C-alpha cells in the first residue's frame, strides 16, 4: 500500500497533523469553517485547533455553546447550502446527544430528497479510551456509525493518515465521521508535506508478514504491531492490516492477506457483540473460506462499561498478550 | 384554559389593526392558491383511504393562510424548511402538483423520485429545503441555513416553520439559542414561524407545557417575537412582510406565532379524535381561513361568488389532473433504490 505523500516528510505529532490537514483545506477553500465547544478562544480541549481562532477569526472558527445536537444540526444545514463545516465533538461520547442529527438528517437527507442536496460535513474528535476517563467518557463508536448508510466512517492511526484523511474528509461531499485515536494525540510520525490526501476505502499494510493476519484500526493497530514483534520471537511472521476506513471498507485487502497467511485475528477496542471485528470475520469466511486453516478469532474489550482504576482499565481493553495469544491459537501453537 | 381560547392569549395581530395593502386582485390570486391546496389535500385524503397513498399523511387543512401569507414575503434565494405537514409549502412555492401527487402515490416522477413520500417533499430549485419527519429535528438545520446565507454574504433569509408540538423539544431550544447568539452578530436571518395549531398530535398545548404563551419561549433565547391571527390571511401577510424585512435587514432572527387550527385529524388514519370535541372543531370551522377570505372578497367587491365558484372548480380540475397523472405514472425503477445514498461516483456501498 502506498504511503501517500511521504517524499517530503517531517516528523509531527498526530495533533499537529490533524491541525495541518484542516489548515490546508481552510487555505484552499473559504467555505471550510470549524465549529465546536471551546475550539476557538480556548484553543480546543485537546489543542487540536490551537491558534486557529487568531488566524481565521470567529466566523470561521466558531465557539459553540455546549449543545451538540443544536450545533451539529446547524452544521448540517450549512453544509446543505454549500459550506464545508468541520465539527469538533469534544469527545465522541457526547455525540449521542447529536445522534438524531447525524443519523436522521446528515446520513439520510440526500436520499430522501431524491438527490437534491448533499452534506459535505466532517465531524471529528477523539474516540475510544485508554486515559482513565471511565464509563461515560469511553466509547468506541465505529460500529454504531458504520452501521448507517449515508455516512462515511474513518479511523486513522498514523499522523500521516490523520492529516491525509482529514484533507480527504473535508473534500468529500458526504458526511464523514472522523474518529481520532485520542490516546495518541501526542505520538509522532512522519507526515507528508502539502497535499497528502489519503483515499478512503484503502487499507494499509502496517507490517508485512506471511503466517497470520492481524486486522485492526485506530490505536489497536499499534497494539498489533507490538504483538507482531513478540510473535517474531517465536518465529511467526505476522502481517498487520490497518483498515483506516470502516465505511467504505477495503474487503479486498483482507481477503488478499488471508489468502497468503490462511489465518486471521481481528482486534477491536470496542465490545465484541455486533462489532467491526465480527464484520471482518464474516467477510473473511464469506470470501476466503477455502483459504482458512483456522477459525477467525476476535479480540475485543471486556463486556463492561469502562472502569476508572488504571489496572481495571488495562484489563478491560485488548492487550498485546491477548493478541499474540490469539495469533498463537490460530497457529495451533501453545499460548504464553 | 381551553385550546379554543388559546388564541386570546396575548396580543394577536388581526387585519383590522394591521396596515394592509394587499390588493384585491392579489387576494383573489392567493385565494386561488389556498383553494388549490385545500382541493389537493382533499384528494390526498381520498387517495389515502383508497390505499393509493401509503405511510403517514398529515394534512394542512385549516392552516392554509399561514404558509400562504408568509410565502408572500418569500424572495428568490430565500429558503424554506418545515416539518412533515409540508404539502402546502411545496405547492405554494411552485412545485408541480402532478409531481407532488406522484410522490404521495410512490411513483417515479414524484418530487423526490418516490424516496421520501408525504413527509419529505423537497424542491430545492424553488427554495424548499425539505419536509422532515422527526418533530423538532429540522430546526437546527434551518438555523444553519441562515448562518450560511450570511456567511456567503447574501441578503437571503430562511423561513423556518415549526409546530407547537416542537417547542418543548431540546432541538428547538438548542437551535433557538444558537440563532439568538449568531443574530447578535447579524449572522442569523432566520424567521421562525410557529404554527400553533394547538395540538401536538393529540396533546393540547396546555397539556404539554405550563407556559402556554409559546412566544415566551423565544424570550429565553433573545429572539423578538409577536403573534398573529393565523386564520386571517391579510393579517398574516402584513406581519410576514414586516418580519421578513426586519430579518433581512438585521440578520437577526425573529419569531411569529400564528394562532391556527387543524380542522382535520392529525394524521389521516386518526379517525376518532378523542382529544377534542366536535363542538370545538365546528367553532373553528367557522373561522376557516378560506371561508373568511371568501367573505372578505365578496364584501369588498374584489370578487363575485360566481368567480370564486369558478376558482374552486379549476382547483378541483387541476387536482383531478394531478391524481390522474400520479395514478398512471410508473413506479420508480428498481435501480433507483441504489442511487442518492452518497454524493459522488459511488452512490451506493453494498451488495445489490
XYZ file of C-alpha atoms in Angstrom:
688
model
C 0.000 0.000 0.000
C 1.440 3.374 -0.932
C 2.476 5.695 1.862
C 0.970 8.846 0.443
C 2.977 11.989 0.051
C 5.911 10.847 2.115
C 8.586 12.015 -0.332
C 8.994 15.189 1.696
C 8.081 14.198 5.184
C 8.617 15.803 8.538
C 8.117 14.328 11.969
C 4.990 15.702 13.606
C 2.511 14.768 16.296
C -0.894 13.306 15.467
C -2.358 16.520 16.902
C -0.271 18.756 14.644
C -1.069 16.576 11.665
C -4.809 16.954 12.198
C -4.448 20.723 12.500
C -2.300 20.838 9.394
C -4.932 18.938 7.413
C -7.650 21.387 8.435
C -5.462 24.416 7.753
C -4.538 23.040 4.355
C -8.183 22.969 3.347
C -9.082 26.258 5.052
C -6.402 27.920 2.975
C -7.775 26.364 -0.209
C -11.462 26.832 0.395
C -13.309 29.716 2.067
C -16.344 27.510 2.621
C -14.466 25.445 5.226
C -15.320 26.501 8.790
C -14.615 24.888 12.151
C -17.184 24.648 14.944
C -17.258 23.177 18.387
C -17.073 23.625 22.117
C -14.089 25.702 23.187
C -12.248 25.228 19.908
C -11.652 28.958 19.449
C -10.550 31.259 22.235
C -9.615 28.325 24.464
C -7.743 26.580 21.657
C -9.583 23.273 21.979
C -9.712 20.875 24.914
C -7.115 18.749 23.169
C -5.466 21.761 21.498
C -6.211 20.417 18.028
C -7.421 23.831 16.852
C -4.941 25.843 18.912
C -4.054 29.139 17.226
C -6.690 28.893 14.500
C -9.096 31.373 16.090
C -6.412 34.060 15.892
C -5.574 33.037 12.361
C -9.099 32.812 10.890
C -11.373 34.730 13.242
C -14.707 33.901 14.866
C -16.731 33.483 11.672
C -14.563 30.558 10.573
C -13.530 29.163 13.937
C -16.791 29.173 15.836
C -17.035 28.589 19.542
C -20.360 26.945 20.261
C -22.369 26.539 23.421
C -22.452 23.057 24.956
C -25.221 21.986 22.685
C -24.145 19.087 20.489
C -27.489 18.437 18.826
C -28.001 22.102 18.027
C -24.638 22.919 16.518
C -24.299 19.612 14.698
C -27.712 20.190 13.141
C -26.802 23.753 12.228
C -23.614 22.461 10.597
C -25.703 20.039 8.542
C -27.804 22.993 7.388
C -24.681 24.969 6.488
C -23.349 22.003 4.527
C -26.645 21.692 2.647
C -26.145 25.272 1.457
C -22.612 24.653 0.227
C -20.411 25.300 3.231
C -17.947 22.676 4.455
C -18.133 22.664 8.236
C -15.756 20.620 10.350
C -17.441 19.994 13.678
C -15.457 19.005 16.729
C -17.084 16.590 19.135
C -15.035 17.318 22.224
C -15.211 13.559 22.579
C -17.344 11.151 20.593
C -19.091 10.242 23.835
C -21.050 13.480 23.520
C -22.234 12.579 20.050
C -25.126 10.584 21.481
C -26.708 13.984 22.065
C -26.222 14.766 18.377
C -27.004 11.315 17.033
C -30.520 12.266 15.916
C -28.994 14.968 13.745
C -26.198 12.741 12.455
C -28.318 9.693 11.740
C -31.711 11.141 10.878
C -30.563 14.191 8.942
C -26.927 14.038 7.823
C -26.939 10.406 6.765
C -30.319 10.390 5.032
C -31.260 13.790 3.705
C -29.601 13.218 0.354
C -31.579 10.037 -0.123
C -34.988 11.263 0.986
C -34.590 14.434 -1.035
C -34.105 12.306 -4.135
C -30.536 13.573 -4.501
C -31.441 17.282 -4.374
C -28.991 18.111 -1.589
C -25.635 16.921 -0.334
C -23.985 17.206 3.069
C -20.237 17.888 2.871
C -19.651 17.716 6.601
C -16.874 16.358 8.805
C -17.492 15.509 12.442
C -14.232 14.808 14.222
C -12.994 14.104 17.723
C -11.307 11.561 19.960
C -12.761 8.071 20.007
C -12.010 5.180 22.335
C -10.417 5.006 25.736
C -7.134 4.436 27.448
C -6.795 7.579 29.514
C -8.832 6.684 32.622
C -11.951 8.653 31.761
C -14.247 5.839 32.935
C -17.693 4.830 31.766
C -19.404 7.882 30.275
C -16.297 9.213 28.571
C -15.106 5.996 26.959
C -16.749 4.538 23.868
C -15.620 3.234 20.541
C -18.428 4.156 18.180
C -17.173 2.932 14.815
C -19.696 0.107 14.625
C -22.584 2.375 15.601
C -21.878 4.990 12.950
C -20.551 2.430 10.495
C -23.973 0.822 10.545
C -25.761 3.672 8.782
C -25.784 4.030 5.007
C -25.105 7.617 4.023
C -22.233 8.105 6.467
C -18.551 7.529 5.850
C -16.506 6.425 8.864
C -12.735 6.597 9.129
C -10.256 5.931 11.903
C -6.649 6.939 11.175
C -3.825 5.830 13.461
C -0.657 7.369 11.979
C -0.008 11.101 11.949
C 0.383 10.923 8.171
C -3.067 9.400 7.821
C -4.504 11.850 10.345
C -3.580 14.694 8.036
C -4.170 12.963 4.710
C -7.552 11.562 5.706
C -8.602 14.914 7.158
C -7.932 16.532 3.790
C -9.930 13.818 2.037
C -12.750 14.086 4.588
C -13.129 17.834 4.104
C -13.178 17.449 0.310
C -15.745 14.663 0.455
C -19.298 15.654 -0.466
C -20.731 13.342 2.183
C -20.887 13.385 5.971
C -17.695 11.862 7.345
C -17.407 10.512 10.879
C -13.748 11.101 11.671
C -12.712 9.002 14.658
C -9.395 10.119 16.037
C -7.195 7.987 18.243
C -7.489 10.314 21.220
C -4.897 8.469 23.287
C -2.360 9.065 20.511
C -2.628 12.851 20.048
C 0.935 13.301 21.312
C 2.502 10.471 19.297
C 4.854 11.363 16.473
C 5.372 10.135 12.965
C 6.383 11.253 9.540
C 3.775 13.413 7.841
C 3.789 14.212 4.140
C 4.146 17.868 3.208
C 1.418 19.757 1.386
C -1.437 17.814 -0.175
C -1.014 14.254 1.103
C -4.672 13.281 0.663
C -5.279 9.635 1.585
C -8.041 7.874 -0.321
C -10.869 6.366 1.735
C -11.577 2.666 1.467
C -7.964 1.592 1.075
C -6.455 -0.366 3.946
C -2.762 -0.062 4.770
C -0.394 -2.909 5.375
C 1.287 -1.667 8.526
C 3.669 -4.630 8.590
C 4.171 -7.372 6.078
C 4.120 -10.995 7.106
C 3.292 -14.472 5.853
C 1.962 -16.557 8.739
C -1.050 -14.804 10.272
C -3.002 -11.613 9.566
C -3.755 -9.240 12.435
C -6.513 -6.806 11.475
C -7.256 -3.600 13.372
C -7.865 0.147 13.058
C -7.217 3.130 15.300
C -4.859 2.663 18.201
C -5.265 -1.131 18.176
C -3.034 -1.126 15.108
C -0.106 -0.163 17.323
C -1.044 -2.963 19.700
C -0.974 -5.405 16.810
C 2.448 -4.141 15.760
C 3.775 -4.800 19.264
C 2.169 -8.241 19.258
C 3.812 -8.894 15.896
C 7.184 -8.098 17.466
C 6.506 -10.604 20.236
C 5.423 -13.234 17.716
C 8.580 -12.711 15.727
C 10.495 -14.082 18.701
C 8.532 -17.315 18.205
C 9.459 -17.303 14.555
C 5.965 -16.205 13.478
C 5.747 -13.516 10.795
C 2.520 -11.619 11.390
C 1.033 -9.271 8.813
C -0.733 -6.258 10.297
C -3.530 -4.578 8.374
C -4.713 -1.121 9.341
C -8.247 -0.812 7.983
C -8.107 3.001 8.159
C -11.670 3.282 6.907
C -14.724 1.422 8.249
C -17.137 2.764 5.618
C -16.119 2.365 2.818
C -14.408 -0.879 3.773
C -11.475 -2.486 1.963
C -12.614 -6.109 1.769
C -10.063 -6.986 -0.882
C -7.098 -6.124 1.322
C -8.317 -8.580 3.975
C -9.056 -11.302 1.513
C -5.711 -10.967 -0.255
C -3.824 -11.121 3.016
C -5.726 -14.155 4.298
C -5.162 -15.968 1.012
C -1.469 -15.580 1.814
C -1.463 -16.256 5.560
C -4.526 -18.554 5.917
C -5.118 -17.275 9.444
C -6.630 -14.136 10.856
C -7.183 -12.320 14.141
C -9.447 -9.248 14.255
C -8.760 -6.783 17.054
C -11.003 -4.026 18.345
C -11.211 -1.947 21.481
C -14.991 -1.975 21.417
C -17.250 -4.655 22.814
C -17.345 -7.919 20.909
C -21.052 -8.139 20.225
C -22.042 -6.578 16.890
C -18.619 -5.002 16.437
C -16.367 -4.329 13.461
C -14.320 -7.460 14.182
C -17.433 -9.577 13.679
C -17.850 -7.990 10.270
C -14.211 -8.726 9.483
C -14.678 -12.371 10.467
C -17.847 -12.640 8.391
C -16.203 -11.151 5.302
C -13.237 -13.486 5.571
C -15.374 -16.619 5.924
C -17.573 -15.399 3.090
C -14.803 -14.624 0.622
C -11.799 -16.682 1.722
C -13.316 -19.725 3.430
C -11.336 -22.229 1.410
C -8.081 -20.495 2.301
C -8.607 -20.577 6.048
C -6.625 -23.017 8.166
C -8.290 -21.923 11.427
C -11.384 -20.053 12.556
C -11.051 -16.270 12.660
C -10.644 -15.075 16.241
C -11.901 -11.758 17.570
C -10.052 -9.938 20.346
C -12.283 -7.278 21.922
C -12.855 -5.190 25.019
C -14.388 -6.717 28.147
C -18.198 -6.534 28.211
C -18.309 -3.852 30.907
C -18.720 -0.088 30.985
C -15.182 1.316 31.007
C -13.755 1.404 34.550
C -11.608 4.128 36.075
C -8.779 2.396 38.000
C -5.754 2.029 35.788
C -5.322 -1.696 36.318
C -9.008 -2.349 35.621
C -8.932 -0.174 32.519
C -5.914 -2.006 31.175
C -7.700 -5.279 31.792
C -10.829 -4.002 30.009
C -9.075 -3.406 26.687
C -7.280 -5.868 24.420
C -3.663 -6.413 25.442
C -0.580 -7.244 23.460
C -0.544 -10.622 25.198
C -4.160 -11.365 24.237
C -3.478 -10.502 20.618
C -0.271 -12.553 20.489
C -2.023 -15.492 22.134
C -4.927 -15.243 19.722
C -2.389 -15.434 16.900
C -0.761 -18.451 18.543
C -4.177 -20.088 18.823
C -4.949 -19.758 15.127
C -1.402 -21.085 14.503
C -2.209 -24.027 16.815
C 0.774 -23.050 18.956
C 0.919 -23.050 22.693
C -0.240 -19.824 24.312
C 2.168 -17.877 26.518
C -57.835 27.448 29.506
C -59.320 25.557 26.601
C -57.479 25.262 23.342
C -60.147 27.294 21.625
C -59.405 30.186 23.908
C -55.713 29.908 23.420
C -55.731 32.455 20.633
C -56.807 35.091 23.131
C -53.560 34.593 24.959
C -51.519 37.707 24.275
C -51.868 40.306 21.570
C -52.971 38.663 18.424
C -52.488 40.790 15.377
C -55.639 40.969 13.277
C -56.259 42.527 9.914
C -58.394 45.293 11.324
C -55.381 46.597 13.248
C -52.714 45.940 10.636
C -51.970 48.353 7.834
C -52.778 46.021 4.999
C -52.073 46.968 1.460
C -52.699 43.700 -0.321
C -54.689 44.479 -3.426
C -57.971 42.816 -4.221
C -56.551 41.127 -7.303
C -53.652 39.751 -5.355
C -56.023 38.427 -2.716
C -58.003 36.659 -5.398
C -54.780 35.048 -6.623
C -53.951 33.929 -3.125
C -57.478 32.628 -2.693
C -56.832 30.543 -5.810
C -53.663 29.127 -4.254
C -55.320 28.317 -0.958
C -58.237 26.655 -2.660
C -55.865 24.554 -4.727
C -54.034 23.409 -1.611
C -57.356 22.511 0.010
C -58.645 20.621 -3.021
C -55.311 18.863 -3.420
C -55.325 17.693 0.172
C -58.960 16.575 -0.012
C -57.796 14.365 -2.862
C -54.879 13.162 -0.717
C -57.326 12.089 1.952
C -59.332 10.144 -0.626
C -56.149 8.609 -2.025
C -55.120 7.550 1.460
C -58.466 5.906 2.161
C -58.323 4.115 -1.178
C -54.913 2.743 -0.246
C -53.194 4.659 -3.047
C -51.137 6.683 -0.580
C -49.121 4.760 1.983
C -47.275 5.651 5.178
C -48.381 8.676 7.146
C -50.402 11.537 5.721
C -50.578 14.862 7.551
C -52.942 17.445 6.131
C -52.718 21.207 6.438
C -56.460 21.795 6.236
C -57.416 24.849 8.280
C -53.865 26.209 8.399
C -53.537 27.358 4.781
C -53.446 31.079 5.495
C -50.221 30.707 7.461
C -47.923 29.392 4.733
C -49.806 31.322 2.036
C -49.314 34.571 3.906
C -45.715 34.036 4.914
C -44.656 32.859 1.476
C -45.894 36.201 0.150
C -42.741 37.545 1.809
C -40.552 34.941 0.103
C -37.914 36.378 -2.268
C -35.811 34.463 -4.757
C -32.855 32.871 -2.997
C -34.688 32.555 0.313
C -35.003 29.098 1.856
C -37.943 27.360 3.452
C -37.801 24.407 5.813
C -40.675 22.737 7.609
C -41.715 19.529 9.316
C -43.868 16.784 7.833
C -47.059 18.795 7.223
C -45.438 20.065 4.067
C -47.734 19.693 1.043
C -48.901 23.295 1.138
C -45.387 24.706 1.384
C -44.309 22.725 -1.678
C -47.337 23.684 -3.758
C -47.237 27.359 -2.755
C -43.540 27.598 -3.659
C -44.372 26.376 -7.126
C -43.863 22.616 -7.128
C -45.825 20.870 -9.867
C -48.973 19.355 -8.302
C -48.550 16.355 -10.590
C -45.121 15.664 -9.114
C -46.288 16.209 -5.554
C -49.188 13.796 -6.014
C -46.913 11.327 -7.812
C -44.620 11.433 -4.783
C -47.505 10.643 -2.453
C -48.515 7.801 -4.756
C -44.938 6.471 -4.590
C -44.284 6.927 -8.298
C -41.107 7.519 -10.289
C -41.873 11.101 -11.438
C -42.522 12.073 -7.804
C -40.943 15.237 -6.481
C -38.218 13.225 -4.716
C -38.339 10.169 -7.021
C -40.604 8.209 -4.708
C -37.956 8.112 -1.993
C -39.452 10.379 0.621
C -43.245 10.411 0.383
C -45.553 12.860 2.098
C -43.170 13.839 4.901
C -40.140 14.623 2.763
C -41.091 16.963 -0.050
C -38.068 18.835 -1.399
C -37.986 21.374 -4.199
C -34.598 22.976 -3.803
C -34.851 24.887 -7.071
C -37.878 26.726 -5.720
C -36.419 27.196 -2.229
C -37.974 24.282 -0.355
C -35.186 22.616 1.632
C -37.441 19.908 2.780
C -40.066 18.461 4.936
C -38.726 16.481 7.888
C -40.291 13.699 9.891
C -38.781 13.992 13.363
C -40.552 16.662 15.402
C -38.077 19.454 16.126
C -35.213 17.759 14.312
C -35.259 20.138 11.359
C -34.972 23.312 13.415
C -31.164 23.318 13.815
C -30.829 22.823 10.046
C -32.821 25.975 9.349
C -30.641 27.972 11.720
C -27.610 26.609 9.870
C -29.109 27.728 6.538
C -29.445 31.234 7.925
C -25.816 31.317 9.071
C -24.695 30.117 5.634
C -26.807 32.785 3.931
C -24.909 35.496 5.804
C -21.543 33.747 5.636
C -21.989 33.676 1.868
C -22.803 37.387 2.000
C -26.286 37.215 0.517
C -29.387 39.057 1.673
C -31.436 35.873 1.632
C -33.347 34.657 4.645
C -34.694 31.354 5.925
C -38.334 30.804 6.751
C -38.346 28.111 9.399
C -41.747 26.596 10.125
C -42.374 24.615 13.283
C -45.407 23.461 15.171
C -46.442 23.953 18.776
C -45.532 20.298 19.306
C -41.870 21.037 18.552
C -41.457 23.807 21.060
C -40.818 21.632 24.085
C -38.140 19.691 22.282
C -34.452 20.150 23.032
C -33.661 20.612 19.353
C -35.836 23.746 19.309
C -34.180 25.279 22.356
C -30.648 24.449 21.242
C -31.260 25.867 17.788
C -33.093 28.952 19.051
C -30.215 29.618 21.423
C -27.742 29.480 18.531
C -29.993 31.696 16.422
C -30.170 34.342 19.120
C -26.435 34.162 19.652
C -25.494 34.348 15.980
C -28.110 37.028 15.470
C -26.123 39.228 17.848
C -23.508 39.380 15.087
C -26.107 39.777 12.344
C -25.377 36.219 11.231
C -28.763 34.553 11.542
C -31.521 35.834 9.240
C -33.987 33.194 10.356
C -37.712 33.841 10.554
C -39.274 31.334 12.943
C -42.883 30.707 12.019
C -44.531 28.892 14.873
C -47.719 27.357 13.569
C -49.671 26.899 16.758
C -52.487 24.597 15.721
C -52.968 23.959 19.418
C -52.291 20.238 19.424
C -49.086 18.229 19.202
C -50.771 15.190 17.703
C -53.494 14.693 20.334
C -51.922 16.608 23.208
C -53.139 20.165 23.591
C -50.742 22.990 24.344
C -51.904 23.273 27.941
C -51.348 19.559 28.468
C -47.812 19.881 27.074
C -46.369 22.928 28.803
C -47.051 25.099 31.838
C -46.067 28.181 29.831
C -48.900 28.275 27.312
C -47.861 31.613 25.849
C -45.451 29.992 23.441
C -43.790 33.185 22.258
C -42.296 33.479 25.736
C -40.097 30.514 24.858
C -38.302 32.737 22.351
C -37.596 35.328 25.041
C -35.297 32.830 26.706
C -33.105 32.966 23.616
C -33.136 36.693 22.982
C -35.407 36.431 19.948
C -38.028 39.126 19.410
C -41.495 37.959 18.523
C -45.162 38.676 18.003
C -48.400 36.819 17.438
C -50.783 36.863 14.542
C -54.243 35.509 13.822
C -53.233 32.684 11.510
C -56.749 32.358 10.109
C -56.725 35.875 8.695
C -54.666 35.907 5.510
C -54.329 39.683 5.328
C -53.101 39.882 8.909
C -50.572 37.153 8.204
C -49.291 38.931 5.106
C -48.886 42.184 6.974
C -46.810 40.569 9.730
C -44.906 38.376 7.284
C -43.743 41.256 5.097
C -42.661 43.294 8.079
C -40.960 40.438 9.902
C -39.150 39.177 6.798
C -37.923 42.682 6.055
C -36.647 43.049 9.608
C -34.812 39.720 9.470
C -33.360 40.509 6.049
C -32.111 43.902 7.171
C -30.708 42.998 10.553
C -29.520 39.414 10.153
C -31.271 38.740 13.430
C -33.827 36.002 13.981
C -37.455 36.892 14.656
C -40.403 34.741 15.629
C -44.083 34.913 14.786
C -46.609 32.685 16.444
C -49.529 32.129 14.105
C -52.617 31.035 16.015
C -54.318 28.479 13.835
C -56.250 25.251 13.934
C -56.104 21.989 12.063
C -59.713 21.161 11.246
C -58.813 17.638 10.139
C -57.280 14.857 12.219
C -53.516 14.871 12.955
C -52.901 12.006 10.574
C -55.333 10.673 8.019
C -55.672 7.427 9.936
C -56.620 9.216 13.157
C -60.425 8.890 12.868
C -61.700 9.217 16.393
C -60.015 12.338 17.746
C -60.594 11.523 21.398
C -58.643 14.603 22.391
C -61.077 17.270 21.191
C -64.793 17.838 20.813
C -66.894 18.146 17.688
C -68.113 21.478 19.011
C -64.579 22.817 19.199
C -63.836 21.747 15.629
C -67.118 23.260 14.415
C -66.326 26.511 16.141
C -63.007 26.733 14.382
C -64.502 25.780 11.029
C -66.476 28.981 11.294
C -63.116 30.757 11.208
C -61.810 28.675 8.342
C -59.227 30.808 6.549
C -60.667 30.131 3.114
C -64.201 30.895 4.312
C -63.036 34.125 5.963
C -61.228 35.236 2.832
C -64.203 34.336 0.651
C -66.449 36.511 2.769
C -63.956 39.355 2.641
C -63.554 39.169 -1.126
C -67.292 39.254 -1.689
C -67.948 42.015 0.833
C -65.169 44.181 -0.549
C -66.327 43.566 -4.085
C -62.969 42.080 -5.091
C -64.768 39.031 -6.488
C -68.270 37.762 -7.093
C -69.465 34.434 -5.758
C -69.547 33.024 -9.283
C -65.900 33.880 -9.768
C -65.000 32.095 -6.526
C -67.001 29.035 -7.592
C -65.138 29.074 -10.848
C -61.840 29.130 -8.963
C -62.944 26.175 -6.858
C -63.869 24.222 -9.974
C -60.494 24.983 -11.517
C -58.755 23.750 -8.366
C -60.731 20.513 -8.475
C -59.875 20.080 -12.114
C -56.206 20.716 -11.518
C -56.276 18.257 -8.624
C -58.021 15.630 -10.718
C -55.317 16.045 -13.317
C -52.650 15.525 -10.651
C -54.412 12.417 -9.374
C -54.725 11.045 -12.895
C -51.055 11.773 -13.554
C -49.991 10.075 -10.326
C -52.258 7.100 -10.848
C -50.952 6.486 -14.346
C -47.291 7.190 -13.593
C -44.824 4.325 -13.470
C -43.395 3.143 -10.195
C -39.783 4.145 -9.630
C -37.367 1.852 -11.451
C -35.762 -0.633 -9.038
C -32.320 0.813 -9.818
C -33.417 3.981 -8.022
C -33.200 2.061 -4.757
C -29.420 2.313 -5.007
C -28.955 5.922 -6.083
C -28.543 9.061 -3.965
C -27.233 7.269 -0.881
C -23.903 9.053 -1.340
C -22.967 12.056 -3.416
C -20.236 11.380 -5.951
C -19.461 8.475 -8.217
C -20.168 5.670 -5.784
C -23.735 6.330 -4.810
C -24.126 3.006 -3.068
C -21.926 0.860 -0.843
C -23.062 -2.697 -0.593
C -24.350 -5.696 -2.477
C -27.192 -5.392 -4.966
